[in-house]
mmCIF file of C-alpha atoms in Angstrom:
data_model
loop_
_atom_site.group_PDB
_atom_site.id
_atom_site.type_symbol
_atom_site.label_atom_id
_atom_site.label_comp_id
_atom_site.label_asym_id
_atom_site.label_seq_id
_atom_site.Cartn_x
_atom_site.Cartn_y
_atom_site.Cartn_z
ATOM 1 C CA MET A 20 -163.097 321.796 -27.116
ATOM 2 C CA ASN A 21 -159.899 319.833 -27.627
ATOM 3 C CA ASN A 22 -158.602 319.724 -31.170
ATOM 4 C CA ILE A 23 -158.152 316.003 -31.719
ATOM 5 C CA TYR A 24 -156.550 316.546 -35.115
ATOM 6 C CA LEU A 25 -153.721 318.889 -34.106
ATOM 7 C CA SER A 26 -150.338 317.340 -33.439
ATOM 8 C CA ARG A 27 -148.461 318.044 -30.232
ATOM 9 C CA GLU A 28 -145.774 319.779 -32.271
ATOM 10 C CA ALA A 29 -148.310 322.134 -33.836
ATOM 11 C CA GLU A 30 -149.874 322.952 -30.457
ATOM 12 C CA VAL A 31 -146.718 324.757 -29.344
ATOM 13 C CA LEU A 32 -146.373 326.950 -32.440
ATOM 14 C CA SER A 33 -146.255 330.723 -32.111
ATOM 15 C CA PRO A 34 -147.703 331.880 -35.438
ATOM 16 C CA TYR A 35 -146.553 335.186 -36.875
ATOM 17 C CA THR A 36 -149.336 337.792 -36.941
ATOM 18 C CA PRO A 37 -149.450 339.701 -40.245
ATOM 19 C CA GLY A 38 -150.584 343.314 -40.382
ATOM 20 C CA GLU A 39 -154.219 344.066 -41.120
ATOM 21 C CA GLN A 40 -155.225 343.794 -44.765
ATOM 22 C CA PRO A 41 -158.626 345.511 -44.949
ATOM 23 C CA LYS A 42 -160.940 344.522 -47.764
ATOM 24 C CA GLU A 43 -162.216 348.086 -48.084
ATOM 25 C CA ASN A 44 -160.163 350.773 -49.851
ATOM 26 C CA ASN A 45 -161.205 353.590 -47.540
ATOM 27 C CA PHE A 46 -158.097 353.381 -45.316
ATOM 28 C CA ILE A 47 -154.767 355.127 -45.628
ATOM 29 C CA LYS A 48 -152.691 351.991 -45.173
ATOM 30 C CA LEU A 49 -149.487 352.671 -43.224
ATOM 31 C CA ASN A 50 -149.223 349.390 -41.339
ATOM 32 C CA THR A 51 -147.409 346.763 -43.445
ATOM 33 C CA ASN A 52 -144.377 348.609 -44.870
ATOM 34 C CA GLU A 53 -145.480 348.385 -48.470
ATOM 35 C CA SER A 54 -144.169 350.877 -51.006
ATOM 36 C CA PRO A 55 -146.400 353.846 -51.888
ATOM 37 C CA PHE A 56 -145.240 353.467 -55.507
ATOM 38 C CA PRO A 57 -146.287 350.985 -58.197
ATOM 39 C CA PRO A 58 -143.751 348.537 -59.604
ATOM 40 C CA SER A 59 -141.225 349.675 -62.203
ATOM 41 C CA PRO A 60 -142.657 350.352 -65.680
ATOM 42 C CA LYS A 61 -140.344 347.557 -66.857
ATOM 43 C CA VAL A 62 -142.434 345.166 -64.776
ATOM 44 C CA MET A 63 -145.598 346.384 -66.496
ATOM 45 C CA ASP A 64 -143.981 345.815 -69.875
ATOM 46 C CA ILE A 65 -142.754 342.268 -69.200
ATOM 47 C CA ILE A 66 -146.081 340.876 -67.912
ATOM 48 C CA SER A 67 -147.711 340.377 -71.298
ATOM 49 C CA ARG A 68 -150.693 338.320 -72.470
ATOM 50 C CA GLU A 69 -148.187 335.943 -74.013
ATOM 51 C CA GLU A 70 -146.475 335.344 -70.643
ATOM 52 C CA VAL A 71 -149.816 334.913 -68.867
ATOM 53 C CA GLY A 72 -150.673 332.334 -71.500
ATOM 54 C CA LYS A 73 -147.689 330.242 -70.392
ATOM 55 C CA LEU A 74 -149.038 329.713 -66.886
ATOM 56 C CA TYR A 75 -150.045 326.170 -67.794
ATOM 57 C CA LEU A 76 -146.305 325.380 -67.695
ATOM 58 C CA TYR A 77 -144.235 324.988 -64.531
ATOM 59 C CA PRO A 78 -141.763 327.788 -63.857
ATOM 60 C CA ASP A 79 -138.002 327.328 -64.072
ATOM 61 C CA PRO A 80 -137.089 325.738 -60.695
ATOM 62 C CA GLU A 81 -133.656 327.380 -60.858
ATOM 63 C CA CYS A 82 -135.154 330.826 -61.637
ATOM 64 C CA GLY A 83 -132.229 331.397 -64.001
ATOM 65 C CA ILE A 84 -133.402 334.747 -65.393
ATOM 66 C CA LEU A 85 -133.889 336.148 -61.905
ATOM 67 C CA ILE A 86 -130.630 334.801 -60.495
ATOM 68 C CA GLN A 87 -128.675 336.307 -63.391
ATOM 69 C CA ALA A 88 -130.405 339.671 -62.918
ATOM 70 C CA VAL A 89 -129.446 339.722 -59.231
ATOM 71 C CA ALA A 90 -125.873 338.692 -60.096
ATOM 72 C CA ASP A 91 -125.674 341.499 -62.647
ATOM 73 C CA TYR A 92 -126.927 344.026 -60.093
ATOM 74 C CA TYR A 93 -124.310 342.947 -57.514
ATOM 75 C CA ASN A 94 -121.520 342.376 -60.028
ATOM 76 C CA ASN A 95 -119.282 344.940 -58.283
ATOM 77 C CA PHE A 96 -119.183 342.628 -55.239
ATOM 78 C CA ASN A 97 -118.294 339.569 -57.328
ATOM 79 C CA ILE A 98 -121.673 337.945 -56.695
ATOM 80 C CA LYS A 99 -122.219 335.084 -59.130
ATOM 81 C CA PRO A 100 -125.311 332.934 -59.829
ATOM 82 C CA GLU A 101 -123.939 330.193 -57.566
ATOM 83 C CA ASN A 102 -123.999 332.711 -54.698
ATOM 84 C CA ILE A 103 -127.764 333.326 -54.993
ATOM 85 C CA ILE A 104 -130.934 331.468 -54.042
ATOM 86 C CA PRO A 105 -134.387 332.940 -54.843
ATOM 87 C CA GLY A 106 -137.424 332.414 -52.641
ATOM 88 C CA ASN A 107 -141.137 332.975 -52.332
ATOM 89 C CA GLY A 108 -140.560 336.205 -50.436
ATOM 90 C CA SER A 109 -137.573 336.587 -48.133
ATOM 91 C CA ASP A 110 -139.587 334.704 -45.507
ATOM 92 C CA GLU A 111 -139.070 331.489 -47.445
ATOM 93 C CA ILE A 112 -135.303 332.046 -47.558
ATOM 94 C CA LEU A 113 -135.337 332.653 -43.810
ATOM 95 C CA ALA A 114 -137.330 329.430 -43.342
ATOM 96 C CA PHE A 115 -134.789 327.537 -45.457
ATOM 97 C CA ALA A 116 -132.026 328.955 -43.274
ATOM 98 C CA PHE A 117 -133.750 327.946 -40.033
ATOM 99 C CA ARG A 118 -134.064 324.402 -41.387
ATOM 100 C CA ALA A 119 -130.584 324.203 -42.928
ATOM 101 C CA PHE A 120 -128.472 325.796 -40.196
ATOM 102 C CA CYS A 121 -130.374 325.151 -36.962
ATOM 103 C CA GLY A 122 -131.411 321.975 -35.212
ATOM 104 C CA GLN A 123 -129.948 319.304 -32.953
ATOM 105 C CA GLY A 124 -126.650 320.651 -31.637
ATOM 106 C CA LYS A 125 -127.157 323.920 -33.518
ATOM 107 C CA PRO A 126 -129.134 326.426 -31.417
ATOM 108 C CA VAL A 127 -130.301 329.782 -32.741
ATOM 109 C CA ALA A 128 -130.108 333.306 -31.304
ATOM 110 C CA TYR A 129 -131.952 336.499 -32.137
ATOM 111 C CA ALA A 130 -133.080 339.671 -30.371
ATOM 112 C CA ASP A 131 -136.086 339.930 -28.087
ATOM 113 C CA ILE A 132 -137.400 342.816 -30.179
ATOM 114 C CA THR A 133 -137.110 341.953 -33.859
ATOM 115 C CA TYR A 134 -139.034 340.399 -36.746
ATOM 116 C CA GLY A 135 -141.615 338.045 -35.221
ATOM 117 C CA PHE A 136 -141.078 335.429 -37.937
ATOM 118 C CA TYR A 137 -137.886 334.280 -36.191
ATOM 119 C CA GLN A 138 -139.787 333.160 -33.123
ATOM 120 C CA ALA A 139 -142.416 331.491 -35.301
ATOM 121 C CA GLN A 140 -139.780 329.519 -37.200
ATOM 122 C CA SER A 141 -137.999 328.497 -34.004
ATOM 123 C CA ALA A 142 -141.242 327.033 -32.705
ATOM 124 C CA LEU A 143 -142.101 325.392 -36.027
ATOM 125 C CA PHE A 144 -138.821 323.483 -36.114
ATOM 126 C CA GLY A 145 -138.628 322.864 -32.361
ATOM 127 C CA LEU A 146 -135.337 324.728 -32.029
ATOM 128 C CA ASP A 147 -133.298 325.583 -28.993
ATOM 129 C CA ALA A 148 -133.554 329.381 -29.147
ATOM 130 C CA LYS A 149 -131.697 332.000 -27.140
ATOM 131 C CA ILE A 150 -133.489 335.336 -27.107
ATOM 132 C CA ILE A 151 -131.070 338.189 -26.398
ATOM 133 C CA LYS A 152 -132.425 341.427 -25.005
ATOM 134 C CA LEU A 153 -131.789 344.692 -26.810
ATOM 135 C CA LYS A 154 -130.395 347.499 -24.684
ATOM 136 C CA ASP A 155 -132.836 349.887 -23.041
ATOM 137 C CA ASN A 156 -132.386 352.281 -25.974
ATOM 138 C CA PHE A 157 -133.236 349.443 -28.423
ATOM 139 C CA VAL A 158 -129.622 349.115 -29.593
ATOM 140 C CA LEU A 159 -128.360 345.645 -30.530
ATOM 141 C CA ASP A 160 -124.982 345.010 -28.917
ATOM 142 C CA ILE A 161 -122.854 342.598 -30.944
ATOM 143 C CA ASP A 162 -120.883 341.711 -27.808
ATOM 144 C CA ASP A 163 -123.959 339.843 -26.571
ATOM 145 C CA TYR A 164 -123.638 337.410 -29.506
ATOM 146 C CA LEU A 165 -119.885 336.821 -29.777
ATOM 147 C CA ASP A 166 -119.776 333.752 -27.523
ATOM 148 C CA PHE A 167 -122.992 332.167 -28.797
ATOM 149 C CA PRO A 168 -122.107 328.839 -30.494
ATOM 150 C CA GLY A 169 -125.053 328.502 -32.857
ATOM 151 C CA THR A 170 -126.661 330.323 -35.771
ATOM 152 C CA VAL A 171 -127.396 334.028 -35.347
ATOM 153 C CA PHE A 172 -130.234 335.924 -37.072
ATOM 154 C CA ILE A 173 -130.039 339.730 -37.149
ATOM 155 C CA ALA A 174 -132.469 342.057 -38.913
ATOM 156 C CA ASN A 175 -130.507 345.079 -40.115
ATOM 157 C CA PRO A 176 -132.235 347.511 -40.098
ATOM 158 C CA ASN A 177 -134.242 345.995 -37.311
ATOM 159 C CA ALA A 178 -138.004 345.707 -37.223
ATOM 160 C CA PRO A 179 -140.047 347.222 -35.734
ATOM 161 C CA THR A 180 -137.544 349.841 -34.519
ATOM 162 C CA GLY A 181 -135.983 350.737 -37.878
ATOM 163 C CA MET A 182 -132.569 351.092 -36.247
ATOM 164 C CA ALA A 183 -129.424 349.798 -37.956
ATOM 165 C CA ILE A 184 -126.005 348.704 -36.780
ATOM 166 C CA GLU A 185 -122.765 349.325 -38.660
ATOM 167 C CA ILE A 186 -121.404 346.454 -40.710
ATOM 168 C CA ASP A 187 -118.026 346.604 -38.988
ATOM 169 C CA GLN A 188 -119.894 345.274 -35.941
ATOM 170 C CA ILE A 189 -121.335 342.425 -37.998
ATOM 171 C CA GLU A 190 -117.858 341.716 -39.299
ATOM 172 C CA ARG A 191 -116.668 341.293 -35.707
ATOM 173 C CA LEU A 192 -119.330 338.623 -35.268
ATOM 174 C CA LEU A 193 -118.340 336.837 -38.472
ATOM 175 C CA LYS A 194 -114.675 336.815 -37.483
ATOM 176 C CA SER A 195 -115.290 335.589 -33.951
ATOM 177 C CA ASN A 196 -116.445 332.117 -35.035
ATOM 178 C CA PRO A 197 -116.060 331.142 -38.728
ATOM 179 C CA GLU A 198 -117.924 327.873 -38.070
ATOM 180 C CA ARG A 199 -121.110 329.696 -37.061
ATOM 181 C CA VAL A 200 -123.585 330.919 -39.709
ATOM 182 C CA VAL A 201 -124.663 334.547 -39.378
ATOM 183 C CA VAL A 202 -127.888 335.459 -41.204
ATOM 184 C CA ILE A 203 -128.379 339.179 -41.879
ATOM 185 C CA ASP A 204 -131.968 339.994 -42.833
ATOM 186 C CA GLU A 205 -131.750 343.127 -45.005
ATOM 187 C CA ALA A 206 -135.415 343.572 -45.903
ATOM 188 C CA TYR A 207 -135.124 347.340 -45.322
ATOM 189 C CA VAL A 208 -131.480 347.958 -46.183
ATOM 190 C CA ASP A 209 -132.194 350.078 -49.269
ATOM 191 C CA PHE A 210 -133.581 352.975 -47.201
ATOM 192 C CA GLY A 211 -130.330 354.222 -45.746
ATOM 193 C CA ALA A 212 -128.401 351.355 -44.146
ATOM 194 C CA GLU A 213 -125.232 349.708 -45.469
ATOM 195 C CA SER A 214 -125.530 346.219 -46.919
ATOM 196 C CA CYS A 215 -123.281 343.335 -45.896
ATOM 197 C CA VAL A 216 -123.164 342.033 -49.467
ATOM 198 C CA ARG A 217 -119.611 343.293 -49.853
ATOM 199 C CA LEU A 218 -118.543 340.914 -47.045
ATOM 200 C CA ILE A 219 -119.805 337.737 -48.729
ATOM 201 C CA GLU A 220 -116.630 337.131 -50.726
ATOM 202 C CA LYS A 221 -114.597 337.452 -47.518
ATOM 203 C CA TYR A 222 -116.704 335.374 -45.109
ATOM 204 C CA GLN A 223 -117.980 331.917 -45.995
ATOM 205 C CA ASN A 224 -120.329 331.903 -42.974
ATOM 206 C CA LEU A 225 -122.413 334.951 -43.995
ATOM 207 C CA LEU A 226 -125.908 334.731 -45.490
ATOM 208 C CA VAL A 227 -127.542 337.987 -46.599
ATOM 209 C CA VAL A 228 -131.310 337.918 -47.181
ATOM 210 C CA GLN A 229 -133.159 340.580 -49.182
ATOM 211 C CA THR A 230 -136.630 341.099 -50.603
ATOM 212 C CA PHE A 231 -138.406 342.706 -53.543
ATOM 213 C CA SER A 232 -141.390 343.606 -51.339
ATOM 214 C CA LYS A 233 -140.236 346.981 -50.031
ATOM 215 C CA SER A 234 -137.835 348.948 -52.202
ATOM 216 C CA ARG A 235 -138.839 347.168 -55.447
ATOM 217 C CA SER A 236 -142.628 347.571 -54.927
ATOM 218 C CA LEU A 237 -143.384 343.866 -55.401
ATOM 219 C CA ALA A 238 -144.947 342.883 -52.060
ATOM 220 C CA GLY A 239 -147.735 341.119 -53.962
ATOM 221 C CA GLY A 240 -145.273 339.282 -56.186
ATOM 222 C CA ARG A 241 -143.705 337.402 -53.237
ATOM 223 C CA VAL A 242 -140.050 337.324 -54.255
ATOM 224 C CA GLY A 243 -136.948 337.381 -52.080
ATOM 225 C CA PHE A 244 -133.422 336.025 -52.330
ATOM 226 C CA GLY A 245 -130.439 335.004 -50.273
ATOM 227 C CA MET A 246 -126.769 335.572 -51.075
ATOM 228 C CA GLY A 247 -123.810 333.792 -49.582
ATOM 229 C CA SER A 248 -120.885 331.521 -50.223
ATOM 230 C CA GLN A 249 -121.389 328.642 -52.621
ATOM 231 C CA ILE A 250 -121.470 326.105 -49.801
ATOM 232 C CA LEU A 251 -124.235 327.982 -47.928
ATOM 233 C CA ILE A 252 -126.320 328.262 -51.101
ATOM 234 C CA GLU A 253 -125.874 324.535 -51.770
ATOM 235 C CA ASN A 254 -127.066 323.846 -48.214
ATOM 236 C CA LEU A 255 -130.138 326.021 -48.747
ATOM 237 C CA ASN A 256 -130.927 324.401 -52.087
ATOM 238 C CA ARG A 257 -130.827 321.036 -50.342
ATOM 239 C CA VAL A 258 -133.732 322.286 -48.218
ATOM 240 C CA LYS A 259 -135.494 324.029 -51.106
ATOM 241 C CA TYR A 260 -135.577 320.918 -53.274
ATOM 242 C CA SER A 261 -136.908 318.941 -50.322
ATOM 243 C CA TRP A 262 -139.557 321.581 -49.671
ATOM 244 C CA ASN A 263 -140.858 323.329 -52.794
ATOM 245 C CA PRO A 264 -138.767 323.031 -55.988
ATOM 246 C CA TYR A 265 -141.037 325.307 -58.058
ATOM 247 C CA ASN A 266 -141.158 327.969 -55.391
ATOM 248 C CA ILE A 267 -141.597 331.110 -57.520
ATOM 249 C CA ASN A 268 -144.253 331.441 -60.214
ATOM 250 C CA ARG A 269 -143.431 332.336 -63.812
ATOM 251 C CA LEU A 270 -144.759 335.902 -63.683
ATOM 252 C CA SER A 271 -142.998 336.788 -60.433
ATOM 253 C CA ILE A 272 -139.663 335.574 -61.828
ATOM 254 C CA LEU A 273 -140.044 337.919 -64.799
ATOM 255 C CA ALA A 274 -141.331 340.802 -62.680
ATOM 256 C CA ALA A 275 -138.493 340.613 -60.173
ATOM 257 C CA ALA A 276 -135.820 340.370 -62.882
ATOM 258 C CA ALA A 277 -137.286 343.450 -64.567
ATOM 259 C CA ALA A 278 -137.582 345.354 -61.291
ATOM 260 C CA ILE A 279 -133.958 344.892 -60.233
ATOM 261 C CA SER A 280 -132.762 345.955 -63.685
ATOM 262 C CA ASP A 281 -134.509 349.357 -63.420
ATOM 263 C CA ILE A 282 -131.920 351.114 -61.283
ATOM 264 C CA ASP A 283 -133.091 354.668 -62.023
ATOM 265 C CA TYR A 284 -136.662 353.970 -60.928
ATOM 266 C CA PHE A 285 -135.402 352.197 -57.798
ATOM 267 C CA LYS A 286 -133.242 355.190 -56.852
ATOM 268 C CA ARG A 287 -136.065 357.683 -57.402
ATOM 269 C CA CYS A 288 -138.489 355.730 -55.247
ATOM 270 C CA THR A 289 -136.104 355.008 -52.375
ATOM 271 C CA SER A 290 -134.804 358.594 -52.350
ATOM 272 C CA GLU A 291 -138.336 359.930 -52.112
ATOM 273 C CA ILE A 292 -139.240 357.548 -49.283
ATOM 274 C CA ILE A 293 -136.119 358.577 -47.358
ATOM 275 C CA ALA A 294 -136.923 362.269 -47.826
ATOM 276 C CA VAL A 295 -140.528 361.795 -46.674
ATOM 277 C CA ARG A 296 -139.334 359.724 -43.689
ATOM 278 C CA GLU A 297 -137.000 362.480 -42.550
ATOM 279 C CA LYS A 298 -139.726 365.110 -42.918
ATOM 280 C CA ILE A 299 -142.391 363.220 -40.950
ATOM 281 C CA THR A 300 -139.776 362.448 -38.288
ATOM 282 C CA ARG A 301 -139.067 366.188 -37.857
ATOM 283 C CA ASP A 302 -142.769 367.035 -37.906
ATOM 284 C CA LEU A 303 -143.691 364.472 -35.241
ATOM 285 C CA LYS A 304 -140.780 365.469 -33.020
ATOM 286 C CA SER A 305 -141.943 369.091 -33.246
ATOM 287 C CA ILE A 306 -145.213 368.114 -31.507
ATOM 288 C CA GLY A 307 -143.540 366.128 -28.753
ATOM 289 C CA PHE A 308 -143.110 362.650 -30.224
ATOM 290 C CA THR A 309 -140.149 360.408 -29.583
ATOM 291 C CA VAL A 310 -139.100 358.912 -32.920
ATOM 292 C CA LEU A 311 -136.310 356.361 -33.109
ATOM 293 C CA THR A 312 -133.613 356.859 -35.744
ATOM 294 C CA SER A 313 -134.861 354.836 -38.697
ATOM 295 C CA ARG A 314 -133.013 353.474 -41.712
ATOM 296 C CA ALA A 315 -136.121 351.684 -42.965
ATOM 297 C CA ASN A 316 -139.302 352.652 -44.812
ATOM 298 C CA PHE A 317 -141.116 353.133 -41.514
ATOM 299 C CA ILE A 318 -140.696 354.947 -38.212
ATOM 300 C CA PHE A 319 -141.287 353.873 -34.627
ATOM 301 C CA ALA A 320 -142.912 356.684 -32.654
ATOM 302 C CA ALA A 321 -144.358 357.341 -29.189
ATOM 303 C CA HIS A 322 -145.831 360.260 -27.250
ATOM 304 C CA GLU A 323 -145.922 360.523 -23.466
ATOM 305 C CA SER A 324 -149.469 361.871 -23.400
ATOM 306 C CA ILE A 325 -151.123 359.027 -25.338
ATOM 307 C CA SER A 326 -150.587 355.281 -25.244
ATOM 308 C CA GLY A 327 -149.612 353.374 -28.340
ATOM 309 C CA GLY A 328 -152.868 351.453 -28.238
ATOM 310 C CA ASP A 329 -154.974 354.598 -28.003
ATOM 311 C CA LEU A 330 -153.030 356.218 -30.835
ATOM 312 C CA TYR A 331 -153.482 353.144 -33.026
ATOM 313 C CA ARG A 332 -157.217 352.906 -32.290
ATOM 314 C CA GLY A 333 -157.739 356.631 -32.691
ATOM 315 C CA LEU A 334 -156.041 356.689 -36.078
ATOM 316 C CA LYS A 335 -157.927 353.603 -37.230
ATOM 317 C CA SER A 336 -161.257 355.167 -36.320
ATOM 318 C CA ARG A 337 -160.233 358.109 -38.514
ATOM 319 C CA GLY A 338 -159.309 355.951 -41.485
ATOM 320 C CA ILE A 339 -155.558 355.527 -40.996
ATOM 321 C CA LEU A 340 -153.982 352.143 -40.263
ATOM 322 C CA VAL A 341 -150.657 351.920 -38.416
ATOM 323 C CA ARG A 342 -149.131 348.962 -36.573
ATOM 324 C CA TRP A 343 -149.246 348.558 -32.786
ATOM 325 C CA PHE A 344 -147.558 345.757 -30.873
ATOM 326 C CA ASP A 345 -149.253 344.951 -27.576
ATOM 327 C CA ALA A 346 -146.076 343.701 -25.914
ATOM 328 C CA PRO A 347 -143.742 344.842 -23.115
ATOM 329 C CA ARG A 348 -141.259 347.546 -24.126
ATOM 330 C CA LEU A 349 -143.164 348.135 -27.370
ATOM 331 C CA ASP A 350 -146.678 349.083 -26.335
ATOM 332 C CA ARG A 351 -145.898 352.809 -26.016
ATOM 333 C CA PHE A 352 -145.011 352.956 -29.721
ATOM 334 C CA VAL A 353 -146.704 352.662 -33.076
ATOM 335 C CA ARG A 354 -144.925 351.691 -36.268
ATOM 336 C CA ILE A 355 -145.805 353.951 -39.176
ATOM 337 C CA THR A 356 -145.035 352.995 -42.771
ATOM 338 C CA ILE A 357 -143.746 355.832 -44.928
ATOM 339 C CA GLY A 358 -146.419 356.508 -47.517
ATOM 340 C CA SER A 359 -146.753 359.243 -50.108
ATOM 341 C CA ARG A 360 -146.311 362.907 -49.161
ATOM 342 C CA GLU A 361 -150.079 363.328 -49.285
ATOM 343 C CA GLN A 362 -150.662 360.348 -47.002
ATOM 344 C CA MET A 363 -148.093 361.542 -44.472
ATOM 345 C CA ALA A 364 -149.552 365.052 -44.501
ATOM 346 C CA LYS A 365 -152.960 363.559 -43.682
ATOM 347 C CA LEU A 366 -151.400 361.452 -40.929
ATOM 348 C CA LEU A 367 -149.758 364.511 -39.367
ATOM 349 C CA GLU A 368 -152.968 366.548 -39.612
ATOM 350 C CA THR A 369 -154.941 363.748 -37.943
ATOM 351 C CA VAL A 370 -152.380 363.236 -35.166
ATOM 352 C CA ARG A 371 -152.384 366.962 -34.408
ATOM 353 C CA GLU A 372 -156.172 366.953 -34.166
ATOM 354 C CA MET A 373 -156.043 363.984 -31.805
ATOM 355 C CA MET A 374 -153.400 365.612 -29.618
ATOM 356 C CA GLU A 375 -155.436 368.778 -29.343
#
């Protein structure tokens, strides 16, 4: 049946497919790159009955408390409030960037294997997109982007591979065309990659996007932020205030500000996730898996004796959810979120039983 209500523009959209969110609690959930840890105790302390009672009021559209907390955290890199824009998850900042820096006469480029939201946004805004193939070993080659005239989006570390590129390579891209915006999506940077934040003061055309969902354990709070030169942030705010001025709720503003201030808790959680990631990588390799070098809170793994789809379905039937992408070049692999030590031990035990 034809949908008489859907616009022609909406018919061509390529919606992003989120990971499964089962209603039951009987799964070990290793499919959406959430943290295995609760939010910082400082978050628990700040969300009081008094603050909940203020929900009849609109939140601060400028998110001043949150912006100042981010500026304080990145003070060593001379990041000031005017260099920061908060968003309803990093996805909203990415959407602002697609609207602000791409369009007629401004094409966009991104990798063929990367965060699926980029393709969804390109379709949503009807953009001229150039999709650049990763090398056969899933490496992103900056040389492939140097001559591209439009806006470039790079996830670093990349998803779903977990692989990262060095920031001196990104700096080459920034230098090659100062009139082109380069957006570096650092959703997973806190798990072992190097951030480009230190380059912001040097390059006016750099936008760095981060999130509280992964390393700050606030996936349910929906808070992200972008950092860049004052002119880029002004451009993004032009879109924000045309889109959703009150884009972050009162409680999430407080929670995110508290989370980023708790540096000790952040370091303990990320260090533990990195240690567990390295252990499960060694364990899976010892039973014949190929595991790509990850700098994220997940791994991308494949085994020659079982397809990615069969591994995904077999684990699901045994109560463990991982992510499988039914797409060329990816379908041999599954993406596995790094959970607690107990969860990863159960994963390894189950995989061994399946392989036997």
